[in-house]
Protein backbone atom coordinates (compact mmCIF):
# COMPACT_ATOMS: atom_id res chain seq x y z
CA MET A 1 18.35 -113.16 -92.69
CA GLN A 2 15.08 -111.94 -94.19
CA ASN A 3 13.80 -115.52 -94.47
CA LEU A 4 14.71 -116.28 -90.84
CA THR A 5 11.33 -115.76 -89.17
CA VAL A 6 10.42 -116.30 -85.54
CA GLN A 7 8.30 -119.29 -86.51
CA LYS A 8 11.24 -120.97 -88.24
CA ILE A 9 13.43 -120.34 -85.22
CA CYS A 10 10.83 -121.99 -82.97
CA LEU A 11 10.72 -125.04 -85.23
CA PHE A 12 14.51 -125.24 -85.21
CA LEU A 13 14.62 -125.05 -81.41
CA ILE A 14 12.05 -127.84 -81.09
CA THR A 15 14.05 -130.10 -83.39
CA LEU A 16 17.35 -129.30 -81.69
CA ALA A 17 15.95 -129.87 -78.20
CA PHE A 18 14.52 -133.23 -79.22
CA PHE A 19 17.77 -134.61 -80.63
CA VAL A 20 19.89 -133.29 -77.75
CA ALA A 21 17.57 -134.66 -75.08
CA ALA A 22 16.62 -137.92 -76.80
CA PRO A 23 19.21 -140.20 -75.08
CA TRP A 24 18.47 -138.81 -71.62
CA LEU A 25 14.70 -138.99 -72.15
CA THR A 26 14.98 -142.59 -73.30
CA SER A 27 16.97 -143.54 -70.21
CA GLU A 28 14.56 -141.79 -67.83
CA THR A 29 11.50 -143.31 -69.51
CA LEU A 30 12.95 -146.83 -69.33
CA ASN A 31 13.57 -146.27 -65.62
CA GLY A 32 9.91 -145.41 -65.12
CA ASN A 33 10.26 -141.62 -64.82
CA THR A 34 7.97 -140.14 -67.48
CA LEU A 35 7.83 -136.58 -66.13
CA PRO A 36 10.85 -135.31 -68.15
CA LEU A 37 9.26 -136.66 -71.31
CA LEU A 38 5.98 -134.96 -70.47
CA THR A 39 7.81 -131.72 -69.75
CA ILE A 40 9.66 -131.69 -73.06
CA GLY A 41 6.51 -132.75 -74.87
CA GLY A 42 4.48 -129.97 -73.26
CA VAL A 43 7.04 -127.32 -74.17
CA ALA A 44 7.24 -128.68 -77.72
CA VAL A 45 3.47 -128.54 -78.12
CA LEU A 46 3.49 -124.98 -76.82
CA LEU A 47 6.20 -123.94 -79.27
CA LEU A 48 4.38 -125.62 -82.14
CA PHE A 49 1.23 -123.80 -81.08
CA VAL A 50 3.08 -120.50 -81.24
CA TYR A 51 4.57 -121.53 -84.57
CA GLY A 52 1.07 -122.08 -85.94
CA LEU A 53 -0.36 -118.84 -84.57
CA GLY A 54 2.65 -116.70 -85.44
CA ALA A 55 1.69 -113.04 -85.27
CA ARG A 56 -1.53 -113.98 -83.47
CA CYS A 57 0.13 -115.83 -80.58
CA TRP A 58 -1.03 -113.05 -78.23
CA MET A 59 -4.45 -114.72 -78.39
CA ILE A 60 -3.30 -117.45 -76.00
CA ILE A 61 -3.39 -114.88 -73.18
CA PRO A 62 -7.17 -114.22 -73.32
CA PHE A 63 -7.71 -117.93 -74.02
CA CYS A 64 -6.01 -118.84 -70.72
CA LEU A 65 -7.68 -116.13 -68.60
CA SER A 66 -10.40 -118.46 -67.32
CA ILE A 67 -7.99 -121.40 -66.79
CA ASP A 68 -6.75 -121.58 -63.20
CA GLY A 69 -4.69 -124.77 -63.12
CA ASN A 70 -0.93 -125.26 -62.99
CA LEU A 71 1.09 -127.76 -65.01
CA ASN A 72 2.58 -129.68 -62.10
CA PHE A 73 4.90 -131.80 -64.23
CA LEU A 74 6.96 -128.69 -65.03
CA PRO A 75 9.88 -127.91 -62.68
CA LEU A 76 8.32 -124.59 -61.61
CA ASN A 77 4.73 -125.80 -62.13
CA PHE A 78 3.73 -122.73 -64.12
CA SER A 79 0.05 -122.00 -64.53
CA LEU A 80 -1.31 -121.84 -68.05
CA GLN A 81 -1.94 -118.13 -67.51
CA GLU A 82 1.73 -117.59 -66.65
CA LEU A 83 2.91 -119.77 -69.52
CA ALA A 84 0.82 -117.74 -71.95
CA ILE A 85 2.49 -114.49 -70.84
CA ILE A 86 5.96 -116.07 -70.84
CA THR A 87 5.37 -117.46 -74.33
CA VAL A 88 4.36 -114.08 -75.73
CA PHE A 89 7.38 -112.50 -74.03
CA CYS A 90 9.71 -115.05 -75.66
CA TYR A 91 8.08 -114.42 -79.03
CA LEU A 92 8.62 -110.67 -78.77
CA LEU A 93 12.16 -111.19 -77.49
CA LEU A 94 12.99 -113.32 -80.53
CA ARG A 95 11.55 -110.67 -82.82
CA THR A 96 13.73 -108.07 -81.13
CA LEU A 97 16.88 -110.21 -81.36
CA PHE A 98 16.40 -110.74 -85.09
CA GLY A 99 15.71 -107.11 -85.86
CA LEU A 100 11.98 -107.42 -86.42
CA ASP A 101 9.64 -104.61 -85.42
CA VAL A 102 8.30 -104.66 -81.86
CA GLY A 103 8.28 -101.09 -80.53
CA TRP A 104 8.28 -101.71 -76.79
CA LYS A 105 5.69 -99.66 -74.89
CA LEU A 106 4.58 -99.41 -71.27
CA GLY A 107 0.93 -98.89 -72.09
CA PRO A 108 -1.29 -96.07 -70.82
CA ALA A 109 0.13 -94.05 -67.91
CA LEU A 110 -3.35 -94.16 -66.34
CA LEU A 111 -2.70 -97.85 -65.64
CA TRP A 112 1.03 -98.33 -65.20
CA MET A 113 1.66 -95.38 -62.88
CA PRO A 114 -0.49 -96.65 -59.97
CA LEU A 115 0.48 -100.24 -60.72
CA ALA A 116 4.15 -99.26 -60.52
CA GLY A 117 3.53 -98.04 -56.97
CA VAL A 118 2.08 -101.41 -55.95
CA LEU A 119 4.91 -103.30 -57.63
CA ALA A 120 7.54 -101.12 -55.94
CA VAL A 121 6.30 -102.24 -52.51
CA VAL A 122 6.10 -105.88 -53.61
CA VAL A 123 9.63 -105.85 -55.06
CA TYR A 124 10.92 -104.11 -51.92
CA HIS A 125 9.65 -107.00 -49.79
CA TRP A 126 11.09 -109.60 -52.15
CA ILE A 127 14.54 -108.00 -52.10
CA SER A 128 14.55 -107.20 -48.37
CA SER A 129 13.65 -110.80 -47.52
CA GLY A 130 17.09 -111.88 -48.75
CA ASP A 131 15.60 -115.11 -50.08
CA ILE A 132 14.18 -115.80 -53.52
CA GLY A 133 11.55 -117.99 -51.84
CA ILE A 134 11.47 -120.61 -54.63
CA LYS A 135 12.94 -123.95 -53.56
CA LEU A 136 13.91 -125.05 -57.08
CA LEU A 137 16.04 -121.93 -57.45
CA GLY A 138 17.78 -122.39 -54.11
CA GLY A 139 15.38 -120.49 -51.86
CA GLY A 140 14.91 -121.59 -48.27
CA GLY A 141 11.71 -119.72 -47.44
CA TRP A 142 8.21 -119.84 -48.86
CA GLY A 143 6.15 -117.25 -50.71
CA GLY A 144 8.52 -116.31 -53.54
CA ARG A 145 6.23 -117.96 -56.05
CA LYS A 146 3.63 -115.24 -55.47
CA TYR A 147 6.16 -112.45 -55.99
CA PHE A 148 6.96 -114.06 -59.32
CA LYS A 149 3.30 -114.34 -60.28
CA VAL A 150 2.59 -110.69 -59.46
CA LEU A 151 5.46 -109.55 -61.70
CA ILE A 152 4.51 -111.95 -64.51
CA ALA A 153 0.89 -110.78 -64.37
CA SER A 154 1.98 -107.14 -64.57
CA LEU A 155 4.24 -107.96 -67.50
CA GLY A 156 1.08 -108.60 -69.52
CA ILE A 157 0.51 -104.84 -69.84
CA PRO A 158 3.73 -103.89 -71.70
CA LEU A 159 3.68 -107.14 -73.70
CA LEU A 160 0.21 -106.63 -75.14
CA ALA A 161 0.81 -102.90 -75.50
CA SER A 162 3.93 -103.64 -77.57
CA PHE A 163 2.70 -106.59 -79.64
CA PRO A 164 2.92 -105.59 -83.31
CA GLY A 165 0.22 -106.04 -85.89
CA MET A 166 -2.88 -106.53 -83.74
CA ARG A 167 -5.88 -106.37 -86.04
CA TRP A 168 -9.31 -104.96 -85.37
CA LYS A 169 -11.03 -108.17 -86.42
CA ASP A 170 -8.84 -110.29 -84.14
CA LEU A 171 -9.67 -108.12 -81.14
CA GLN A 172 -13.37 -108.69 -81.76
CA LEU A 173 -12.75 -112.44 -81.46
CA VAL A 174 -11.38 -112.13 -77.92
CA PRO A 175 -14.74 -112.78 -76.14
CA LEU A 176 -15.17 -115.97 -78.18
CA ILE A 177 -11.60 -117.06 -77.38
CA TYR A 178 -12.25 -116.45 -73.68
CA PHE A 179 -15.44 -118.51 -73.93
CA LEU A 180 -13.58 -121.46 -75.47
CA GLY A 181 -10.93 -121.34 -72.75
CA SER A 182 -13.58 -121.68 -70.04
CA PHE A 183 -14.09 -125.35 -71.04
CA VAL A 184 -10.53 -126.45 -70.24
CA ASP A 185 -10.91 -126.88 -66.46
CA ILE A 186 -14.30 -128.56 -66.56
CA ILE A 187 -13.12 -132.13 -67.23
CA PRO A 188 -10.50 -132.47 -64.43
CA ASP A 189 -12.66 -130.53 -61.98
CA THR A 190 -15.77 -132.61 -62.66
CA ILE A 191 -13.91 -135.93 -62.56
CA SER A 192 -12.23 -135.10 -59.25
CA THR A 193 -15.58 -133.93 -57.85
CA LEU A 194 -17.48 -137.07 -58.77
CA ALA A 195 -14.53 -139.35 -57.94
CA PRO A 196 -12.38 -137.52 -55.35
CA SER A 197 -9.89 -140.39 -55.18
CA THR A 198 -8.68 -139.45 -58.68
CA ALA A 199 -7.52 -136.00 -57.52
CA PRO A 200 -3.95 -137.04 -56.48
CA PHE A 201 -3.36 -138.74 -59.83
CA ILE A 202 -4.62 -135.81 -61.89
CA TRP A 203 -2.68 -133.45 -59.61
CA ARG A 204 0.63 -134.96 -60.71
CA ILE A 205 0.02 -133.46 -64.14
CA TYR A 206 -2.49 -130.65 -63.69
CA SER A 207 -3.71 -128.82 -60.58
CA GLY A 208 -7.21 -128.01 -61.85
CA VAL A 209 -8.89 -130.51 -59.54
CA ASN A 210 -11.47 -130.13 -56.79
CA LEU A 211 -9.15 -130.24 -53.78
CA THR A 212 -11.97 -129.15 -51.49
CA GLU A 213 -13.97 -132.25 -52.34
CA TYR A 214 -10.91 -134.48 -52.00
CA GLY A 215 -10.14 -132.95 -48.61
CA ALA A 216 -13.76 -133.33 -47.57
CA SER A 217 -13.65 -137.03 -48.43
CA LEU A 218 -10.63 -137.45 -46.13
CA GLN A 219 -12.13 -135.27 -43.44
CA GLY A 220 -15.39 -137.19 -43.65
CA ASN A 221 -13.60 -140.40 -42.69
CA PHE A 222 -12.65 -138.80 -39.38
CA LEU A 223 -15.17 -136.07 -38.67
CA GLY A 224 -18.42 -137.41 -40.06
CA GLU A 225 -20.58 -135.67 -42.64
CA SER A 226 -18.83 -133.81 -45.45
CA GLY A 227 -19.81 -130.38 -46.73
CA VAL A 228 -21.83 -129.27 -49.75
CA THR A 229 -20.26 -130.37 -53.03
CA ARG A 230 -19.34 -127.41 -55.23
CA ILE A 231 -17.89 -127.18 -58.75
CA GLY A 232 -16.33 -123.79 -59.32
CA THR A 233 -15.71 -124.32 -63.03
CA LEU A 234 -19.47 -124.30 -63.64
CA GLY A 235 -19.51 -120.71 -62.44
CA LYS A 236 -16.71 -119.75 -64.82
CA LEU A 237 -18.51 -121.46 -67.69
CA GLY A 238 -21.78 -119.72 -66.81
CA THR A 239 -20.02 -116.36 -66.80
CA ALA A 240 -18.46 -117.08 -70.18
CA VAL A 241 -21.83 -118.14 -71.63
CA GLY A 242 -23.45 -114.91 -70.50
CA LEU A 243 -20.54 -112.79 -71.72
CA VAL A 244 -20.34 -114.29 -75.19
CA THR A 245 -24.09 -113.72 -75.60
CA LEU A 246 -23.91 -110.11 -74.43
CA CYS A 247 -20.90 -109.37 -76.62
CA TYR A 248 -22.13 -110.65 -79.97
CA PHE A 249 -25.89 -110.28 -79.61
CA PRO A 250 -26.84 -106.81 -78.28
CA ALA A 251 -29.68 -106.62 -75.80
CA SER A 252 -31.41 -104.08 -78.05
CA ASN A 253 -32.22 -106.96 -80.44
CA TRP A 254 -33.38 -109.53 -77.88
CA LEU A 255 -37.08 -108.92 -78.58
CA TYR A 256 -36.76 -109.80 -82.26
CA PRO A 257 -38.08 -113.30 -83.06
CA ALA A 258 -34.65 -114.50 -84.19
CA ARG A 259 -33.10 -113.36 -80.89
CA LEU A 260 -35.64 -114.64 -78.37
CA TRP A 261 -33.14 -117.31 -77.29
CA ALA A 262 -30.63 -114.71 -76.03
CA LEU A 263 -32.31 -113.82 -72.72
CA PRO A 264 -32.87 -117.49 -71.71
CA THR A 265 -29.21 -118.16 -72.55
CA VAL A 266 -28.10 -115.35 -70.25
CA LEU A 267 -30.35 -116.76 -67.51
CA ILE A 268 -28.80 -120.21 -68.06
CA GLY A 269 -25.42 -118.62 -67.45
CA GLY A 270 -26.72 -117.33 -64.13
CA LEU A 271 -28.13 -120.77 -63.33
CA LEU A 272 -24.71 -122.36 -63.87
CA CYS A 273 -23.19 -119.79 -61.52
CA ALA A 274 -25.77 -120.71 -58.87
CA ILE A 275 -25.26 -124.47 -59.34
CA SER A 276 -21.53 -123.97 -58.82
CA GLY A 277 -22.32 -123.36 -55.15
CA PHE A 278 -20.37 -120.11 -54.77
CA ARG A 279 -22.18 -116.98 -53.66
CA ASN A 280 -19.47 -114.74 -55.08
CA MET A 281 -20.05 -116.30 -58.52
CA VAL A 282 -23.71 -115.27 -58.41
CA VAL A 283 -22.88 -111.71 -57.35
CA ARG A 284 -20.05 -111.36 -59.88
CA TYR A 285 -22.31 -112.61 -62.66
CA SER A 286 -24.95 -110.05 -61.71
CA LEU A 287 -22.35 -107.29 -61.92
CA SER A 288 -21.10 -108.60 -65.29
CA LEU A 289 -24.64 -108.70 -66.59
CA PHE A 290 -25.32 -105.12 -65.53
CA ALA A 291 -22.04 -103.83 -67.01
CA GLY A 292 -22.59 -105.66 -70.30
CA LEU A 293 -26.17 -104.44 -70.60
CA TYR A 294 -25.10 -100.89 -69.78
CA ALA A 295 -22.55 -101.01 -72.58
CA SER A 296 -25.22 -102.13 -75.06
CA ILE A 297 -28.34 -100.23 -74.03
CA ARG A 298 -27.14 -97.79 -71.34
CA TRP A 299 -29.62 -97.17 -68.50
CA LYS A 300 -32.29 -99.22 -70.25
CA ALA A 301 -30.43 -102.08 -68.58
CA LEU A 302 -32.44 -101.28 -65.47
CA LEU A 303 -35.52 -102.50 -67.38
CA VAL A 304 -33.90 -105.90 -68.06
CA LEU A 305 -32.40 -106.58 -64.64
CA PRO A 306 -35.80 -107.09 -62.94
CA LEU A 307 -36.28 -110.17 -65.13
CA GLY A 308 -33.15 -111.73 -63.69
CA LEU A 309 -34.12 -110.66 -60.19
CA ALA A 310 -37.56 -112.21 -60.68
CA ALA A 311 -35.96 -115.50 -61.75
CA VAL A 312 -33.72 -115.57 -58.67
CA LEU A 313 -36.56 -114.68 -56.30
CA GLY A 314 -38.71 -117.30 -58.00
CA VAL A 315 -36.14 -119.91 -57.02
CA SER A 316 -35.88 -118.65 -53.44
CA PHE A 317 -39.65 -118.56 -52.87
CA THR A 318 -40.32 -121.98 -54.41
CA GLN A 319 -37.51 -123.68 -52.49
CA GLY A 320 -38.91 -126.01 -49.84
CA LYS A 321 -42.48 -125.30 -50.89
CA ILE A 322 -42.61 -126.64 -54.44
CA PHE A 323 -39.08 -127.82 -55.22
CA ASP A 324 -35.93 -128.86 -53.38
CA TYR A 325 -33.07 -127.50 -55.42
CA PRO A 326 -29.52 -128.93 -55.34
CA LEU A 327 -27.66 -128.14 -52.12
CA ALA A 328 -24.93 -126.28 -53.98
CA MET A 329 -27.52 -124.02 -55.58
CA GLN A 330 -29.18 -123.41 -52.22
CA ARG A 331 -25.83 -122.53 -50.67
CA ALA A 332 -25.08 -120.01 -53.42
CA LEU A 333 -28.46 -118.30 -53.01
CA SER A 334 -28.77 -118.60 -49.24
CA PHE A 335 -28.16 -114.87 -48.76
CA LEU A 336 -31.67 -114.36 -50.18
CA PRO A 337 -34.87 -114.98 -48.19
CA GLY A 338 -36.14 -118.54 -48.52
CA ASP A 339 -36.69 -121.90 -46.87
CA TRP A 340 -33.16 -123.17 -47.41
CA ASN A 341 -31.77 -126.52 -46.35
CA PRO A 342 -30.14 -126.08 -42.90
CA LYS A 343 -26.93 -127.73 -44.11
CA ALA A 344 -26.55 -125.39 -47.09
CA LYS A 345 -27.45 -122.26 -45.16
CA GLY A 346 -25.40 -123.27 -42.14
CA GLU A 347 -22.29 -123.80 -44.23
CA ALA A 348 -22.73 -120.43 -45.95
CA ASP A 349 -23.29 -118.67 -42.62
CA ALA A 350 -20.23 -120.38 -41.16
CA SER A 351 -18.17 -119.08 -44.07
CA SER A 352 -19.36 -115.53 -43.35
CA GLU A 353 -18.54 -115.89 -39.66
CA TRP A 354 -15.11 -117.25 -40.57
CA ARG A 355 -14.41 -114.16 -42.66
CA GLU A 356 -15.48 -111.88 -39.82
CA LYS A 357 -13.06 -113.67 -37.51
CA MET A 358 -10.35 -113.13 -40.13
CA LYS A 359 -11.01 -109.39 -40.12
CA THR A 360 -11.06 -109.19 -36.33
CA LEU A 361 -7.76 -111.04 -35.95
CA PHE A 362 -6.01 -109.08 -38.69
CA TYR A 363 -6.83 -105.62 -37.41
CA ARG A 364 -6.27 -106.65 -33.79
CA GLU A 365 -2.86 -108.35 -34.12
CA TYR A 366 -1.31 -107.93 -37.57
CA PHE A 367 -2.10 -104.56 -39.12
CA VAL A 368 -0.90 -102.59 -36.09
CA LYS A 369 2.55 -104.19 -36.39
CA HIS A 370 3.18 -103.31 -40.06
CA PRO A 371 0.68 -100.62 -41.11
CA ILE A 372 2.83 -98.71 -43.61
CA LEU A 373 4.38 -101.27 -45.99
CA GLY A 374 2.89 -104.59 -44.87
CA VAL A 375 4.87 -107.82 -44.62
CA GLY A 376 5.14 -109.14 -48.19
CA TYR A 377 4.55 -112.75 -49.24
CA HIS A 378 7.32 -114.58 -47.38
CA PHE A 379 6.27 -116.83 -44.51
CA ASP A 380 7.64 -119.53 -42.24
CA PRO A 381 8.01 -122.85 -44.14
CA GLU A 382 7.03 -124.72 -40.98
CA LEU A 383 3.49 -123.44 -41.53
CA ALA A 384 3.30 -125.24 -44.86
CA LYS A 385 4.50 -128.48 -43.28
CA VAL A 386 1.89 -128.24 -40.55
CA ASP A 387 -0.76 -127.40 -43.13
CA THR A 388 -0.32 -130.72 -44.93
CA ASP A 389 -2.26 -132.52 -42.20
CA VAL A 390 -5.04 -129.94 -42.04
CA TYR A 391 -7.86 -132.29 -43.03
CA LEU A 392 -6.93 -134.91 -40.47
CA ALA A 393 -5.87 -132.87 -37.45
CA ILE A 394 -7.47 -129.43 -37.68
CA ALA A 395 -10.13 -130.16 -35.10
CA GLN A 396 -7.59 -131.52 -32.61
CA ARG A 397 -5.24 -128.58 -33.16
CA ARG A 398 -8.01 -126.10 -32.44
CA GLN A 399 -8.84 -127.88 -29.21
CA ASP A 400 -5.23 -128.22 -28.07
CA SER A 401 -4.13 -124.70 -28.89
CA GLY A 402 -6.92 -122.94 -27.04
CA ASP A 403 -6.80 -120.23 -29.72
CA GLU A 404 -10.23 -119.05 -30.83
CA PHE A 405 -8.63 -117.80 -34.06
CA ALA A 406 -6.74 -121.02 -34.85
CA ASP A 407 -8.88 -121.74 -37.89
CA VAL A 408 -8.12 -118.34 -39.48
CA ARG A 409 -4.65 -117.50 -38.15
CA ARG A 410 -2.78 -119.84 -40.49
CA PHE A 411 -4.44 -118.20 -43.51
CA ILE A 412 -3.04 -114.82 -42.49
CA GLU A 413 0.35 -116.32 -41.65
CA MET A 414 0.49 -118.00 -45.07
CA ARG A 415 -0.66 -114.79 -46.81
CA GLN A 416 -4.01 -116.24 -47.91
CA PRO A 417 -6.61 -114.20 -46.02
CA HIS A 418 -9.32 -114.44 -48.74
CA GLU A 419 -10.55 -110.92 -47.95
CA GLY A 420 -9.28 -108.44 -50.56
CA PRO A 421 -8.78 -105.40 -48.27
CA ILE A 422 -6.97 -107.55 -45.71
CA HIS A 423 -4.80 -109.10 -48.41
CA ILE A 424 -3.60 -105.83 -49.90
CA LEU A 425 -2.97 -104.29 -46.46
CA LEU A 426 -1.16 -107.40 -45.25
CA ILE A 427 1.14 -107.61 -48.29
CA THR A 428 1.74 -103.94 -49.15
CA GLY A 429 0.50 -101.92 -46.18
CA ALA A 430 -1.28 -98.58 -46.41
CA VAL A 431 1.16 -97.26 -49.03
CA GLY A 432 0.62 -100.12 -51.45
CA ALA A 433 -3.12 -100.14 -50.73
CA ALA A 434 -3.38 -96.46 -51.72
CA PHE A 435 -1.70 -97.16 -55.06
CA PHE A 436 -3.89 -100.23 -55.52
CA VAL A 437 -7.11 -98.26 -54.98
CA TRP A 438 -5.83 -95.75 -57.53
CA PHE A 439 -5.16 -98.59 -59.98
CA CYS A 440 -8.65 -100.07 -59.50
CA ALA A 441 -10.29 -96.68 -59.97
CA SER A 442 -8.26 -96.22 -63.17
CA LEU A 443 -9.50 -99.56 -64.49
CA LEU A 444 -13.13 -98.57 -64.00
CA ILE A 445 -12.66 -95.05 -65.36
CA PHE A 446 -10.82 -96.33 -68.42
CA SER A 447 -13.34 -99.06 -69.27
CA PHE A 448 -16.51 -97.05 -68.67
CA ARG A 449 -15.07 -94.06 -70.52
CA SER A 450 -14.48 -96.28 -73.54
CA VAL A 451 -18.10 -97.42 -73.42
CA SER A 452 -19.65 -94.02 -72.71
CA GLN A 453 -17.79 -92.37 -75.60
CA THR A 454 -19.19 -94.91 -78.08
CA LEU A 455 -22.76 -94.91 -79.36
CA PRO A 456 -24.63 -98.02 -78.12
CA SER A 457 -25.35 -99.00 -81.73
CA ARG A 458 -21.60 -98.95 -82.48
CA ILE A 459 -20.37 -100.74 -79.38
CA SER A 460 -17.90 -103.55 -80.12
CA PRO A 461 -17.66 -107.00 -78.51
CA ILE A 462 -14.25 -106.24 -76.99
CA GLN A 463 -15.71 -103.21 -75.18
CA VAL A 464 -18.64 -105.15 -73.74
CA TRP A 465 -16.32 -107.98 -72.72
CA ALA A 466 -13.81 -105.69 -71.02
CA VAL A 467 -16.25 -103.63 -68.98
CA ALA A 468 -18.25 -106.75 -68.02
CA LEU A 469 -15.10 -108.39 -66.65
CA LEU A 470 -13.41 -105.41 -65.02
CA LEU A 471 -16.39 -104.23 -62.94
CA PRO A 472 -16.94 -107.54 -61.07
CA GLN A 473 -13.19 -108.08 -60.71
CA VAL A 474 -12.67 -104.71 -59.03
CA LEU A 475 -15.77 -104.73 -56.82
CA GLY A 476 -15.34 -108.44 -56.11
CA PHE A 477 -11.82 -107.88 -54.82
CA PHE A 478 -13.02 -105.49 -52.14
CA PHE A 479 -16.32 -107.11 -51.18
CA LEU A 480 -16.20 -110.82 -52.11
CA PHE A 481 -12.77 -112.43 -52.46
CA GLY A 482 -9.42 -110.82 -53.15
CA ASP A 483 -5.91 -112.02 -53.92
CA LEU A 484 -3.43 -109.72 -55.66
CA THR A 485 -1.87 -112.48 -57.78
CA ASN A 486 -5.19 -113.71 -59.18
CA PHE A 487 -6.52 -110.19 -59.58
CA LEU A 488 -3.63 -108.81 -61.62
CA ILE A 489 -3.36 -111.78 -63.95
CA GLN A 490 -7.05 -111.28 -64.79
CA VAL A 491 -7.39 -107.51 -65.14
CA CYS A 492 -4.06 -106.55 -66.76
CA PRO A 493 -4.66 -108.38 -70.08
CA VAL A 494 -8.31 -107.26 -70.23
CA ALA A 495 -7.48 -103.60 -69.69
CA ILE A 496 -4.60 -103.50 -72.16
CA LEU A 497 -6.57 -105.28 -74.91
CA LEU A 498 -9.24 -102.61 -74.52
CA TYR A 499 -6.45 -100.01 -74.76
CA ARG A 500 -5.23 -101.56 -78.04
CA PHE A 501 -8.77 -101.42 -79.37
CA GLU A 502 -9.03 -97.74 -78.48
CA ARG A 503 -5.71 -97.02 -80.17
CA LEU A 504 -6.81 -98.77 -83.37
CA LYS A 505 -10.10 -96.88 -83.35
CA LYS A 506 -8.38 -93.56 -82.77
CA ASP A 507 -5.81 -94.17 -85.51
CA ALA A 508 -8.50 -95.22 -87.96
CA LEU A 509 -10.66 -92.20 -87.25
CA HIS A 510 -7.75 -89.90 -88.10
CA ASP A 511 -6.85 -91.75 -91.27
CA SER A 512 -8.43 -90.19 -94.33
CA ARG A 513 -8.43 -93.55 -96.11
CA PHE A 514 -11.27 -94.71 -93.87
CA LEU A 515 -13.46 -91.65 -94.32
CA SER A 516 -15.60 -90.32 -97.11
CA ALA A 517 -17.20 -86.91 -97.36
CA SER A 518 -20.70 -88.32 -97.61
CA HIS A 519 -20.32 -90.44 -94.51
CA GLU A 520 -18.81 -87.55 -92.57
CA ALA A 521 -21.80 -85.37 -93.36
CA ALA A 522 -24.34 -88.10 -92.67
CA ARG A 523 -23.34 -89.30 -89.19
CA PRO A 524 -20.61 -89.22 -86.54
CA LEU A 525 -18.15 -92.08 -86.95
CA ASP A 526 -17.21 -94.31 -84.05
CA VAL A 527 -15.51 -97.12 -85.94
CA PRO A 528 -13.60 -97.34 -89.24
CA ASP A 529 -15.96 -97.31 -92.19
CA PRO A 530 -14.65 -100.46 -93.91
CA LEU A 531 -15.36 -102.36 -90.73
CA LEU A 532 -18.97 -101.19 -90.77
CA ALA A 533 -19.27 -102.97 -94.09
CA HIS A 534 -18.76 -106.26 -92.23
CA PRO A 535 -21.28 -106.16 -89.37
CA ARG A 536 -21.25 -109.94 -88.91
CA ILE A 537 -17.85 -109.60 -87.29
CA PHE A 538 -19.50 -107.69 -84.47
CA HIS A 539 -23.25 -108.11 -84.22
CA PRO A 540 -24.72 -110.73 -86.59
CA PRO A 541 -27.67 -109.17 -88.42
CA LEU A 542 -31.17 -110.55 -88.33
């Protein structure tokens, strides 16, 4: 039994599944149905991946954080983020079944207590609906998929809190792992943007395509000119570029000759966010930049931020006078003063007006009906059927219905209001919203306390990464765009990885093996002494 490791079990399961399914897969493939083969192959690759990583398989969770797509060839079309959490759960479950150490934990009470309040309301709605809401599992309604995603996202906290054997060095690699994951969505998104007709074919396998551009191409055939082309993955890549620079190359060293490239790299990250065409990407990146700089140099960050502001204002003041920047970039920066293209500015202004209509309709008709506990995620399946023809018939439906809110009503009915405060009130009501605000405040308190209690010269990459992601996620939810499912699956892993770092640091500081009398007398310790002997792990020296 001692030689029966989790990795060997995974390899055995892969082999067994292949031989059992081989006849059926052969028959299906010969009949032209390749999806079962792709499904089995994808699962096998995932298991082999876990087999190779072994005790480091938790790393697939931060790797998948910036990957938004779903694997549509799977029966339940899991997203890669969900699959990462499920995979780690299966790994820990196997360890438990075979008597290996896990030590299940809930994580810090500061996080799970308010989150438990939100989840209680969500689970109440799922149970009271009387329908699982997932068609593959026999559900008749719609919306159950989001209940599932909320619970899976929350599961990331106890999983990463319980994962045995996390090492200090591995935690410092998390920002780099996150950076590498940001490249995954670029290829399908770019291809489907440049050639929208490829979107349905890519969609059969992976959902990370530019559906907006595909829909615009259809809409353009009937309604004339299409909108501004935007590529959201460029914004995610730009954020990752800025973060990886901030994490491993402290701003305090940027004026050294060997580090003069760092500031331009951070500005390039901001440029990518602007080129993506999304205003919220630009604002989120600014918040990430401030949080990361604060972690490294504290309030001296205020001396660096004017450089970024000058670069942005330089673009806005030269637009239309010296240069004509790409329309997507103009749309993203149109909230600033400048001579912007009417199409780019008009589309951005229309988006703002659309959001205001959403707020007006919600508080006028929906919130007053269910103010305490909200309505949950379930909705009428007929809405989804009607929504399939949105690009071809939306204009006619608006005209026929005589409803001034027709273009925003379906988003509320389908539980996709875009506005964070509306979303949390719609789904969980005032009770769930109160717990959610408590949870968000806990995230900020926890992350900034970790940073403030560490000397800037001893700050670690994982701390910079965590605070630079949590601040824009929390503020962005309330002021830019908010969806509980996307929010939780982003912040839960980030917060709990920071918690594991703090636990390792605390344990090391109380372990006499890491301390020496001379070092104790010379300076206060913030990290284990042996780790200070390897500074390249954290901040590469000059």
